[in-house]
Short mmCIF file of C-alpha atoms in Angstrom, two decimals:
data_model
loop_
_atom_site.label_atom_id
_atom_site.label_comp_id
_atom_site.label_asym_id
_atom_site.label_seq_id
_atom_site.Cartn_x
_atom_site.Cartn_y
_atom_site.Cartn_z
CA MET I 745 1.93 48.91 229.70
CA LYS I 746 2.05 50.19 226.13
CA LYS I 747 -1.19 52.08 226.66
CA ASN I 748 0.25 53.72 229.74
CA LEU I 749 3.33 54.78 227.87
CA VAL I 750 1.24 56.15 225.05
CA ALA I 751 -0.85 58.10 227.54
CA LEU I 752 2.25 59.55 229.16
CA VAL I 753 3.81 60.51 225.85
CA LEU I 754 0.57 62.11 224.67
CA THR I 755 0.35 64.03 227.91
CA ALA I 756 3.90 65.29 227.53
CA CYS I 757 3.21 66.32 223.92
CA VAL I 758 0.04 68.19 224.88
CA VAL I 759 1.83 70.01 227.70
CA SER I 760 4.70 70.98 225.42
CA ALA I 761 2.36 72.13 222.66
CA PHE I 762 0.30 74.27 224.98
CA ALA I 763 3.38 75.63 226.66
CA SER I 764 4.84 76.83 223.40
CA THR I 765 1.50 78.25 222.32
CA ALA I 766 1.15 80.04 225.59
CA VAL I 767 4.59 81.56 225.47
CA ALA I 768 3.99 82.75 221.92
CA GLN I 769 0.55 84.25 222.46
CA ASP I 770 0.47 85.44 225.98
CA ALA I 771 4.00 86.12 227.05
CA LEU I 772 3.24 89.57 228.41
CA SER I 773 0.46 88.73 230.81
CA ALA I 774 0.84 85.19 232.09
CA SER I 775 3.48 82.50 232.28
CA PRO I 776 3.49 78.76 233.05
CA VAL I 777 3.54 77.78 236.71
CA VAL I 778 4.65 74.62 238.46
CA THR I 779 2.86 74.43 241.76
CA GLY I 780 1.34 71.77 243.98
CA PHE I 781 1.69 70.45 247.48
CA THR I 782 3.61 67.89 249.46
CA THR I 783 2.46 66.04 252.55
CA GLN I 784 4.15 64.04 255.24
CA ASP I 785 1.50 62.25 257.27
CA ASN I 786 1.79 59.85 260.21
CA THR I 787 -1.10 57.81 261.57
CA PHE I 788 -1.14 55.81 264.80
CA SER I 789 -3.89 53.65 266.19
CA GLU I 790 -4.09 50.60 268.42
CA HIS I 791 -3.71 48.21 265.51
CA GLU I 792 -1.77 50.07 262.90
CA LYS I 793 0.92 52.59 262.20
CA LYS I 794 1.06 54.35 258.88
CA PHE I 795 3.69 56.61 257.45
CA ASN I 796 2.97 58.43 254.22
CA PHE I 797 4.86 60.82 252.04
CA GLY I 798 3.05 62.34 249.08
CA VAL I 799 3.70 64.88 246.36
CA ASN I 800 1.03 66.41 244.12
CA PRO I 801 2.66 68.49 241.40
CA VAL I 802 0.36 70.81 239.45
CA VAL I 803 1.32 72.35 236.12
CA LEU I 804 -0.56 75.43 234.90
CA VAL I 805 0.01 76.64 231.36
CA PRO I 806 -1.82 79.73 230.06
CA VAL I 807 -3.38 79.27 226.64
CA GLY I 808 -4.25 82.29 224.54
CA ARG I 809 -5.86 85.30 226.19
CA GLU I 810 -7.83 83.55 228.92
CA GLY I 811 -7.49 79.79 228.44
CA LEU I 812 -5.63 77.50 230.79
CA PHE I 813 -4.21 74.03 230.49
CA LEU I 814 -3.71 72.36 233.85
CA THR I 815 -2.80 68.97 235.20
CA GLU I 816 -2.20 67.47 238.62
CA TRP I 817 -0.47 64.20 239.37
CA GLU I 818 -0.31 62.34 242.63
CA PHE I 819 2.64 60.34 243.94
CA GLY I 820 2.56 58.66 247.32
CA TYR I 821 4.68 56.28 249.33
CA ASP I 822 3.05 54.34 252.16
CA LEU I 823 4.77 52.43 254.91
CA HIS I 824 2.05 50.54 256.74
CA ARG I 825 2.35 48.32 259.79
CA GLU I 826 -0.73 46.47 260.98
CA ASP I 827 -0.96 43.58 263.45
CA GLY I 828 2.77 42.90 263.19
CA LYS I 829 2.90 42.90 259.38
CA THR I 830 4.67 45.64 257.47
CA GLU I 831 3.71 46.64 253.96
CA LYS I 832 5.02 49.35 251.74
CA GLU I 833 3.41 50.72 248.65
CA PHE I 834 4.19 53.30 246.03
CA GLU I 835 1.18 54.79 244.30
CA TYR I 836 0.80 57.32 241.55
CA GLY I 837 -2.00 58.58 239.43
CA LEU I 838 -3.51 61.40 237.46
CA GLU I 839 -5.84 63.69 239.39
CA TYR I 840 -6.84 65.83 236.43
CA LEU I 841 -5.66 66.94 233.02
CA GLN I 842 -7.87 69.53 231.44
CA LEU I 843 -8.21 72.54 229.22
CA ASN I 844 -10.28 75.43 230.57
CA GLN I 845 -11.43 77.76 227.83
CA PRO I 846 -13.87 80.63 228.50
CA PHE I 847 -16.18 81.13 225.56
CA SER I 848 -18.20 83.97 227.04
CA ARG I 849 -18.30 86.06 230.21
CA ARG I 850 -20.59 83.57 231.88
CA PHE I 851 -19.39 80.21 230.56
CA THR I 852 -16.07 78.38 230.65
CA GLY I 853 -15.75 75.06 228.86
CA ILE I 854 -13.67 72.40 230.60
CA PHE I 855 -12.43 69.49 228.55
CA GLY I 856 -10.47 66.43 229.64
CA LYS I 857 -10.20 64.72 233.00
CA PHE I 858 -11.51 67.01 235.74
CA LEU I 859 -12.59 66.90 239.36
CA THR I 860 -16.33 66.42 239.64
CA PRO I 861 -18.21 69.34 241.21
CA GLY I 862 -18.57 69.44 244.96
CA MET I 863 -17.46 71.79 247.67
CA TRP I 864 -15.03 69.41 249.37
CA ASN I 865 -13.95 67.56 246.25
CA GLU I 866 -13.05 70.59 244.19
CA ARG I 867 -11.92 73.13 246.74
CA LEU I 868 -11.04 71.64 250.08
CA HIS I 869 -9.36 68.28 249.51
CA PRO I 870 -5.71 69.47 249.11
CA SER I 871 -3.80 68.66 252.28
CA TRP I 872 -2.65 72.25 252.82
CA ILE I 873 -6.23 73.55 252.68
CA LYS I 874 -8.37 70.98 254.47
CA LYS I 875 -8.92 71.53 258.18
CA THR I 876 -8.84 67.90 259.31
CA SER I 877 -6.65 65.21 257.87
CA TYR I 878 -9.37 62.73 256.91
CA ALA I 879 -11.50 62.78 253.79
CA PRO I 880 -15.17 62.90 254.79
CA PHE I 881 -17.39 59.87 254.21
CA THR I 882 -19.37 61.82 251.61
CA ALA I 883 -16.33 61.78 249.32
CA GLY I 884 -16.83 58.05 248.82
CA LEU I 885 -20.31 58.46 247.35
CA LEU I 886 -19.42 60.16 244.06
CA PRO I 887 -16.43 59.60 241.78
CA GLY I 888 -13.89 62.31 242.50
CA SER I 889 -13.03 62.78 238.84
CA GLY I 890 -14.20 61.94 235.36
CA THR I 891 -13.22 62.43 231.74
CA GLY I 892 -15.55 64.46 229.57
CA LEU I 893 -16.95 67.95 229.36
CA MET I 894 -18.03 70.45 231.98
CA VAL I 895 -19.31 74.00 231.70
CA LYS I 896 -18.65 76.33 234.60
CA GLY I 897 -19.78 79.83 235.26
CA ALA I 898 -21.19 82.39 237.62
CA LEU I 899 -23.97 84.91 237.26
CA PRO I 900 -23.92 87.95 239.56
CA PHE I 901 -27.04 89.30 241.28
CA GLY I 902 -25.93 92.84 242.01
CA GLN I 903 -22.80 92.96 244.12
CA SER I 904 -24.08 90.81 246.93
CA ALA I 905 -24.83 87.40 245.43
CA ASP I 906 -23.56 85.02 242.77
CA LEU I 907 -25.33 82.08 241.20
CA THR I 908 -22.81 79.42 240.20
CA TYR I 909 -23.38 76.45 237.92
CA SER I 910 -21.31 73.53 236.67
CA PRO I 911 -23.16 70.94 234.58
CA PHE I 912 -20.98 68.08 233.38
CA PHE I 913 -20.93 64.88 231.38
CA THR I 914 -18.29 62.18 231.73
CA ALA I 915 -17.73 59.17 229.50
CA ALA I 916 -17.14 55.52 230.36
CA ILE I 917 -13.40 55.01 229.97
CA SER I 918 -11.24 52.19 231.28
CA ASN I 919 -7.70 53.44 231.47
CA LYS I 920 -5.18 53.59 234.28
CA TYR I 921 -4.98 57.36 234.09
CA PHE I 922 -8.28 58.44 232.58
CA ASP I 923 -10.57 55.94 234.29
CA SER I 924 -14.05 57.38 234.20
CA GLU I 925 -17.70 56.49 234.66
CA ARG I 926 -20.44 57.51 232.26
CA MET I 927 -22.30 60.09 234.25
CA VAL I 928 -24.25 63.30 233.87
CA GLY I 929 -24.84 65.84 236.59
CA GLY I 930 -24.01 69.21 237.97
CA ARG I 931 -23.86 71.53 240.91
CA THR I 932 -25.50 74.88 241.35
CA GLY I 933 -24.82 77.20 244.22
CA LEU I 934 -25.92 80.52 245.62
CA PHE I 935 -23.16 82.53 247.26
CA LEU I 936 -24.24 85.48 249.39
CA LYS I 937 -20.92 87.26 249.30
CA ASN I 938 -21.52 89.88 251.95
CA ARG I 939 -22.73 87.29 254.42
CA GLY I 940 -20.13 84.66 253.52
CA LEU I 941 -22.86 82.09 253.02
CA ASP I 942 -22.68 79.57 250.18
CA VAL I 943 -25.31 76.89 249.64
CA GLY I 944 -24.93 74.37 246.87
CA PHE I 945 -27.04 71.55 245.44
CA LEU I 946 -25.61 68.68 243.48
CA ALA I 947 -27.25 65.95 241.43
CA ALA I 948 -25.61 63.26 239.31
CA ARG I 949 -26.88 60.21 237.47
CA SER I 950 -24.70 57.28 236.61
CA LEU I 951 -25.51 56.14 233.06
CA GLN I 952 -23.91 52.74 233.26
CA ASN I 953 -24.88 49.52 235.00
CA GLU I 954 -27.68 50.29 237.46
CA GLN I 955 -28.15 53.95 236.50
CA THR I 956 -28.28 55.28 240.02
CA ASN I 957 -28.68 58.84 241.25
CA THR I 958 -26.63 60.83 243.72
CA TYR I 959 -27.84 63.99 245.43
CA GLY I 960 -25.93 66.36 247.60
CA VAL I 961 -26.20 69.58 249.54
CA ASP I 962 -23.27 71.60 250.77
CA LEU I 963 -22.99 74.66 252.95
CA THR I 964 -20.22 77.08 253.82
CA TYR I 965 -20.69 79.92 256.27
CA GLN I 966 -17.79 82.20 256.93
CA LEU I 967 -18.09 84.34 260.05
CA ARG I 968 -15.34 86.73 259.10
CA ASP I 969 -15.39 88.88 262.23
CA ALA I 970 -15.07 85.84 264.45
CA ALA I 971 -12.52 84.15 262.14
CA THR I 972 -14.74 81.09 262.16
CA ASP I 973 -15.74 78.85 259.30
CA LEU I 974 -18.66 76.45 259.33
CA ARG I 975 -18.89 73.83 256.62
CA GLY I 976 -20.93 70.78 255.89
CA GLU I 977 -22.13 68.37 253.23
CA TYR I 978 -24.90 65.81 252.92
CA TYR I 979 -24.81 63.21 250.15
CA SER I 980 -27.25 60.46 249.32
CA SER I 981 -26.78 57.72 246.74
CA SER I 982 -27.61 54.06 246.13
CA LYS I 983 -24.70 53.16 248.42
CA GLY I 984 -26.23 55.06 251.31
CA SER I 985 -26.04 58.50 252.78
CA ALA I 986 -23.54 60.52 254.75
CA TYR I 987 -23.06 63.95 256.20
CA TRP I 988 -20.35 65.95 257.91
CA LEU I 989 -20.28 69.21 259.82
CA GLU I 990 -17.12 71.09 260.57
CA ALA I 991 -16.23 74.19 262.53
CA SER I 992 -12.83 75.83 262.44
CA LYS I 993 -11.68 78.83 264.41
CA ARG I 994 -8.58 80.95 264.11
CA PHE I 995 -7.33 83.26 266.81
CA LYS I 996 -6.45 86.45 264.99
CA GLU I 997 -7.40 88.56 268.01
CA LEU I 998 -4.71 87.08 270.28
CA PRO I 999 -2.00 89.52 271.43
CA VAL I 1000 0.85 87.11 270.70
CA LYS I 1001 1.45 87.21 266.95
CA SER I 1002 2.69 83.64 266.63
CA LEU I 1003 -0.48 82.29 268.25
CA ARG I 1004 -2.64 84.02 265.65
CA ARG I 1005 -1.54 81.32 263.23
CA LEU I 1006 -3.21 78.68 265.34
CA GLU I 1007 -6.45 77.07 264.27
CA LEU I 1008 -8.74 74.62 265.98
CA ALA I 1009 -11.07 72.46 263.94
CA VAL I 1010 -13.75 69.97 264.88
CA ARG I 1011 -15.66 67.72 262.53
CA TYR I 1012 -18.47 65.24 263.13
CA GLU I 1013 -19.55 62.90 260.39
CA TYR I 1014 -21.92 60.02 259.96
CA ALA I 1015 -22.30 57.38 257.28
CA ASN I 1016 -25.36 55.20 256.86
CA PRO I 1017 -24.70 52.65 254.11
CA ILE I 1018 -27.35 50.64 252.33
CA VAL I 1019 -26.09 47.12 251.84
CA THR I 1020 -27.61 44.30 249.86
CA HIS I 1021 -28.22 40.84 251.36
CA GLU I 1022 -25.11 39.50 249.65
CA GLU I 1023 -22.87 42.20 251.03
CA HIS I 1024 -24.46 41.70 254.41
CA GLU I 1025 -23.69 37.99 254.36
CA GLU I 1026 -20.16 38.58 253.08
CA ALA I 1027 -19.54 41.01 255.88
CA VAL I 1028 -20.83 38.58 258.48
CA MET I 1029 -19.37 35.39 256.97
CA PRO I 1030 -16.25 36.33 255.02
CA GLU I 1031 -14.97 32.71 254.99
CA GLU I 1032 -17.99 31.16 253.24
CA ASP I 1033 -17.32 28.77 250.36
CA GLU I 1034 -17.98 29.48 246.71
CA HIS I 1035 -21.16 27.43 246.58
CA HIS I 1036 -22.71 29.60 249.19
CA HIS I 1037 -21.68 32.69 247.28
CA GLY I 1038 -23.43 31.29 244.24
CA GLU I 1039 -26.67 31.04 246.15
CA MET I 1040 -26.30 34.57 247.37
CA ASP I 1041 -25.71 35.80 243.84
CA GLU I 1042 -29.14 34.55 242.83
CA HIS I 1043 -30.64 36.24 245.81
CA GLU I 1044 -28.78 39.37 244.91
CA THR I 1045 -30.45 39.46 241.48
CA ASP I 1046 -33.85 39.28 243.12
CA THR I 1047 -32.93 42.01 245.50
CA TYR I 1048 -32.03 44.41 242.73
CA ALA I 1049 -35.16 43.52 240.80
CA ASP I 1050 -37.27 44.42 243.79
CA GLY I 1051 -35.52 47.68 244.38
CA HIS I 1052 -34.12 49.06 247.60
CA ASP I 1053 -36.97 47.89 249.78
CA ASP I 1054 -35.28 44.51 250.04
CA SER I 1055 -31.96 45.89 251.07
CA VAL I 1056 -30.65 45.63 254.58
CA VAL I 1057 -28.93 48.27 256.63
CA ILE I 1058 -26.09 46.67 258.50
CA ASP I 1059 -25.25 47.45 262.03
CA ASP I 1060 -23.93 44.02 262.79
CA HIS I 1061 -21.77 43.90 265.87
CA LYS I 1062 -19.44 41.31 264.40
CA ASN I 1063 -18.12 43.66 261.75
CA ASP I 1064 -14.92 45.52 262.09
CA HIS I 1065 -14.40 48.96 260.62
CA ARG I 1066 -13.87 47.87 257.06
CA GLU I 1067 -14.00 50.55 254.43
CA THR I 1068 -14.46 50.26 250.72
CA ASN I 1069 -11.51 50.49 248.41
CA ASN I 1070 -10.68 53.86 246.97
CA GLU I 1071 -11.98 53.15 243.49
CA ASN I 1072 -12.98 55.29 240.53
CA GLY I 1073 -10.85 58.19 241.66
CA HIS I 1074 -12.81 58.79 244.85
CA HIS I 1075 -11.11 61.19 247.20
CA GLY I 1076 -12.35 59.24 250.19
CA ASP I 1077 -13.78 55.98 251.41
CA PHE I 1078 -17.33 55.10 252.32
CA PRO I 1079 -17.76 52.63 255.20
CA GLU I 1080 -19.60 49.35 254.71
CA ILE I 1081 -21.26 49.62 258.08
CA ARG I 1082 -23.00 52.42 259.92
CA THR I 1083 -20.24 54.59 261.31
CA ASN I 1084 -19.73 57.93 262.94
CA ARG I 1085 -16.51 59.79 263.52
CA LEU I 1086 -15.51 62.77 265.61
CA ILE I 1087 -12.28 64.50 264.74
CA GLY I 1088 -10.47 67.28 266.54
CA SER I 1089 -7.51 68.97 264.94
CA ILE I 1090 -4.96 71.61 265.86
CA ASN I 1091 -3.45 73.33 262.85
CA TYR I 1092 -0.59 75.75 262.90
CA TYR I 1093 0.07 77.84 259.80
CA VAL I 1094 3.76 78.59 259.83
CA ARG I 1095 3.02 80.74 256.80
CA ASP I 1096 0.50 80.52 253.99
CA GLY I 1097 0.70 77.06 252.51
CA TRP I 1098 2.73 75.63 255.41
CA LYS I 1099 0.50 73.74 257.77
CA LEU I 1100 1.53 71.65 260.75
CA TYR I 1101 -1.27 69.56 262.17
CA LEU I 1102 -2.10 67.20 264.99
CA SER I 1103 -5.45 65.49 265.06
CA HIS I 1104 -7.34 62.84 266.91
CA GLY I 1105 -10.21 60.90 265.40
CA ARG I 1106 -12.60 58.59 267.17
CA LYS I 1107 -14.63 56.28 264.96
CA ASN I 1108 -17.63 54.39 266.35
CA THR I 1109 -20.04 51.75 265.17
CA PRO I 1110 -23.30 52.66 266.89
CA GLY I 1111 -24.73 49.91 269.05
CA SER I 1112 -21.68 47.68 268.89
CA GLY I 1113 -19.54 49.39 271.47
CA MET I 1114 -16.68 49.19 269.00
CA SER I 1115 -14.51 52.23 268.55
CA ASP I 1116 -11.20 53.13 267.05
CA ASN I 1117 -8.94 55.95 268.18
CA VAL I 1118 -6.54 57.33 265.65
CA TRP I 1119 -3.82 59.91 266.18
CA ASN I 1120 -2.49 61.76 263.24
CA PHE I 1121 0.19 64.37 262.71
CA GLY I 1122 2.15 65.78 259.83
CA LEU I 1123 3.11 68.66 257.65
CA ALA I 1124 1.56 69.93 254.43
CA ILE I 1125 3.27 72.43 252.17
CA ARG I 1126 2.03 74.24 249.09
CA PHE I 1127 4.77 75.25 246.68
CA VAL I 1128 4.87 77.60 243.70
CA ARG I 1129 7.70 77.76 241.18
CA MET F 521 17.12 43.51 253.34
CA LYS F 522 13.55 44.73 253.56
CA ARG F 523 14.13 45.97 257.09
CA THR F 524 17.19 47.88 255.94
CA ALA F 525 15.26 49.44 253.08
CA ASN F 526 12.50 50.47 255.44
CA LEU F 527 15.00 51.94 257.86
CA VAL F 528 16.58 53.94 255.06
CA VAL F 529 13.22 55.28 253.95
CA VAL F 530 12.24 56.18 257.49
CA PHE F 531 15.63 57.82 258.09
CA PHE F 532 15.52 59.97 254.98
CA SER F 533 11.90 60.87 255.50
CA SER F 534 12.65 61.88 259.06
CA MET F 535 15.54 64.00 257.89
CA TRP F 536 13.26 65.57 255.31
CA LEU F 537 10.73 66.35 257.99
CA ILE F 538 13.33 67.82 260.31
CA ALA F 539 14.73 69.94 257.49
CA LEU F 540 11.33 71.25 256.59
CA LEU F 541 10.48 71.99 260.19
CA THR F 542 13.75 73.80 260.70
CA THR F 543 13.23 75.83 257.55
CA ALA F 544 9.69 76.59 258.51
CA VAL F 545 10.58 77.77 261.98
CA PHE F 546 13.54 79.91 261.01
CA ALA F 547 12.45 81.13 257.59
CA LYS F 548 11.31 84.70 257.40
CA ASP F 549 7.84 85.25 256.09
CA ALA F 550 7.93 86.19 252.46
CA PRO F 551 6.41 89.59 251.80
CA ALA F 552 2.75 89.02 251.26
CA ILE F 553 0.71 90.50 248.50
CA ASN F 554 -0.45 93.95 249.48
CA VAL F 555 -3.93 92.88 250.51
CA PRO F 556 -5.14 95.89 252.49
CA GLY F 557 -6.32 98.93 250.64
CA GLY F 558 -8.08 97.49 247.66
CA THR F 559 -8.46 98.91 244.21
CA GLN F 560 -11.15 99.93 241.84
CA SER F 561 -11.54 97.87 238.71
CA ASN F 562 -12.15 99.39 235.29
CA SER F 563 -15.87 99.06 235.80
CA GLY F 564 -15.63 101.01 239.03
CA GLN F 565 -18.00 98.57 240.68
CA VAL F 566 -15.97 95.69 242.07
CA ASP F 567 -13.12 96.08 244.50
CA GLY F 568 -10.26 93.59 244.14
CA ASP F 569 -9.52 93.62 247.85
CA THR F 570 -13.13 92.80 248.59
CA VAL F 571 -13.05 89.95 246.09
CA TRP F 572 -9.98 88.62 247.84
CA LYS F 573 -11.65 88.74 251.24
CA GLN F 574 -14.93 87.30 250.02
CA GLN F 575 -13.63 84.57 247.75
CA CYS F 576 -9.97 83.63 248.20
CA SER F 577 -9.89 83.81 251.99
CA ARG F 578 -12.59 81.16 252.18
CA CYS F 579 -9.89 78.56 251.60
CA HIS F 580 -6.44 80.03 252.20
CA LEU F 581 -4.34 82.93 253.45
CA ALA F 582 -2.62 85.52 251.31
CA PRO F 583 0.19 83.83 249.39
CA GLY F 584 3.79 84.93 249.67
CA ALA F 585 5.61 86.84 246.97
CA ILE F 586 4.82 85.34 243.58
CA ASN F 587 5.90 86.61 240.20
CA LYS F 588 3.09 88.69 238.66
CA LYS F 589 2.97 86.74 235.42
CA LYS F 590 2.61 83.55 237.38
CA MET F 591 -0.01 85.17 239.53
CA MET F 592 -2.02 85.91 236.39
CA THR F 593 -1.92 82.21 235.53
CA ILE F 594 -2.92 81.22 239.04
CA SER F 595 -5.79 83.72 238.81
CA ARG F 596 -7.13 81.84 235.79
CA HIS F 597 -7.00 78.63 237.81
CA MET F 598 -8.80 80.18 240.76
CA ARG F 599 -11.36 81.77 238.43
CA ASP F 600 -12.58 78.29 237.62
CA VAL F 601 -12.07 76.63 241.01
CA ALA F 602 -13.83 79.38 242.96
CA GLN F 603 -16.26 80.10 240.10
CA LEU F 604 -15.71 83.83 240.10
CA THR F 605 -17.96 86.06 238.06
CA HIS F 606 -16.31 87.81 235.13
CA GLU F 607 -16.44 91.10 237.05
CA ASP F 608 -14.83 89.63 240.17
CA TYR F 609 -12.15 87.91 238.11
CA GLN F 610 -11.21 91.12 236.32
CA ALA F 611 -11.06 93.03 239.60
CA LEU F 612 -8.94 90.33 241.21
CA LYS F 613 -6.52 90.26 238.30
CA GLU F 614 -6.08 93.99 238.47
CA PHE F 615 -5.59 93.83 242.22
CA LEU F 616 -3.05 91.01 242.13
CA GLY F 617 -1.22 92.47 239.18
CA ARG F 618 -0.40 95.78 240.87
#
């Protein structure tokens, strides 16, 4: 509790210090901004009803000529009813708190807690920007944030292409707000500006515990004349692999002006987890006694020693659609069993930053015949003050 | 007691939603930034309007009216989120600051 208070006080002090510095040094060109987004989301399925209200305030404070201090917090209230039981939960946390300081034309240093590189994680996850209301499975394969150092930049190739890069290092920190895993990695991308095509490659290595690697590829293709966006990501890690493909289309050519704000989006995604024998047995026999768990622990050790060849891919029909907890600041969950999901969404942009949405998602476990239909609607608003 | 608390939360949240919807439907669109036209940056090579169309529109529409000083701060944020080149960033700043 004391640590949390100290962290909050320190944060407030840093914000105040930077704010005063900014006002003193850069009053003529930039001023502090309070922005962010708020979301009201409702989820309905056969077994559960979920009502969520969330606010993500973002504070931007200019520092010096080109520096920027920024922080985003997340507050959410959940009212959740499943199988006749009602639960409510208030959650809050720190998304990022960082100082961005350019030290040349091509390099900007980022210090503090930041979002780890990735097309969806960095750019698309805010509720007023994303096209469908669910986080993709890939978001559960790499921590969404970390505390450390990142260098970002872009190198132009003429006027038609940019090479972007963002190597990073994060430290192992156990703290409610600055929780972080020791990791090194980066993303590099090639953006063909005239064609609207962006291809990125990501690699990260966890430097604690098992020292595992994560690889990723992402693609964005903007067909500007057709007002259509195609996006996708593929990630692979020791937990498994996942991909998603998404198409979204706006109707700017329609004669009725109000209908031009309509957007249709479709996303298909697939997760193929790699699960150890122990996890397999736990998933199949969740009520086993402790003695049995002890035996499985020994087996587990052998499995790791032998590498991934001994692992088992689960597609057991007895499993339900359990998902992992949202740990280590992940922006999404990764399923424990092989799962695919098809989502269709209708978005209506009342104005920029005001998005009404209605979506339907159908999640399947291949081979089991099990499926889950989820309806989802809500409102997302971006605000600037 | 719990049921009452839940009802209160649901009621106020519903009211909030209705209020937002009403505002959204009846609010006039704020004047958008003057996107069409474009400008030439100091270098004479990069057009701020083009940068907007190529970079910013990948994720969102043109924002409503925002104070220029605040827009300069937001530009710094977007410089790092969208990983703009120095040339594109300068052109965008000039374009948004007009």
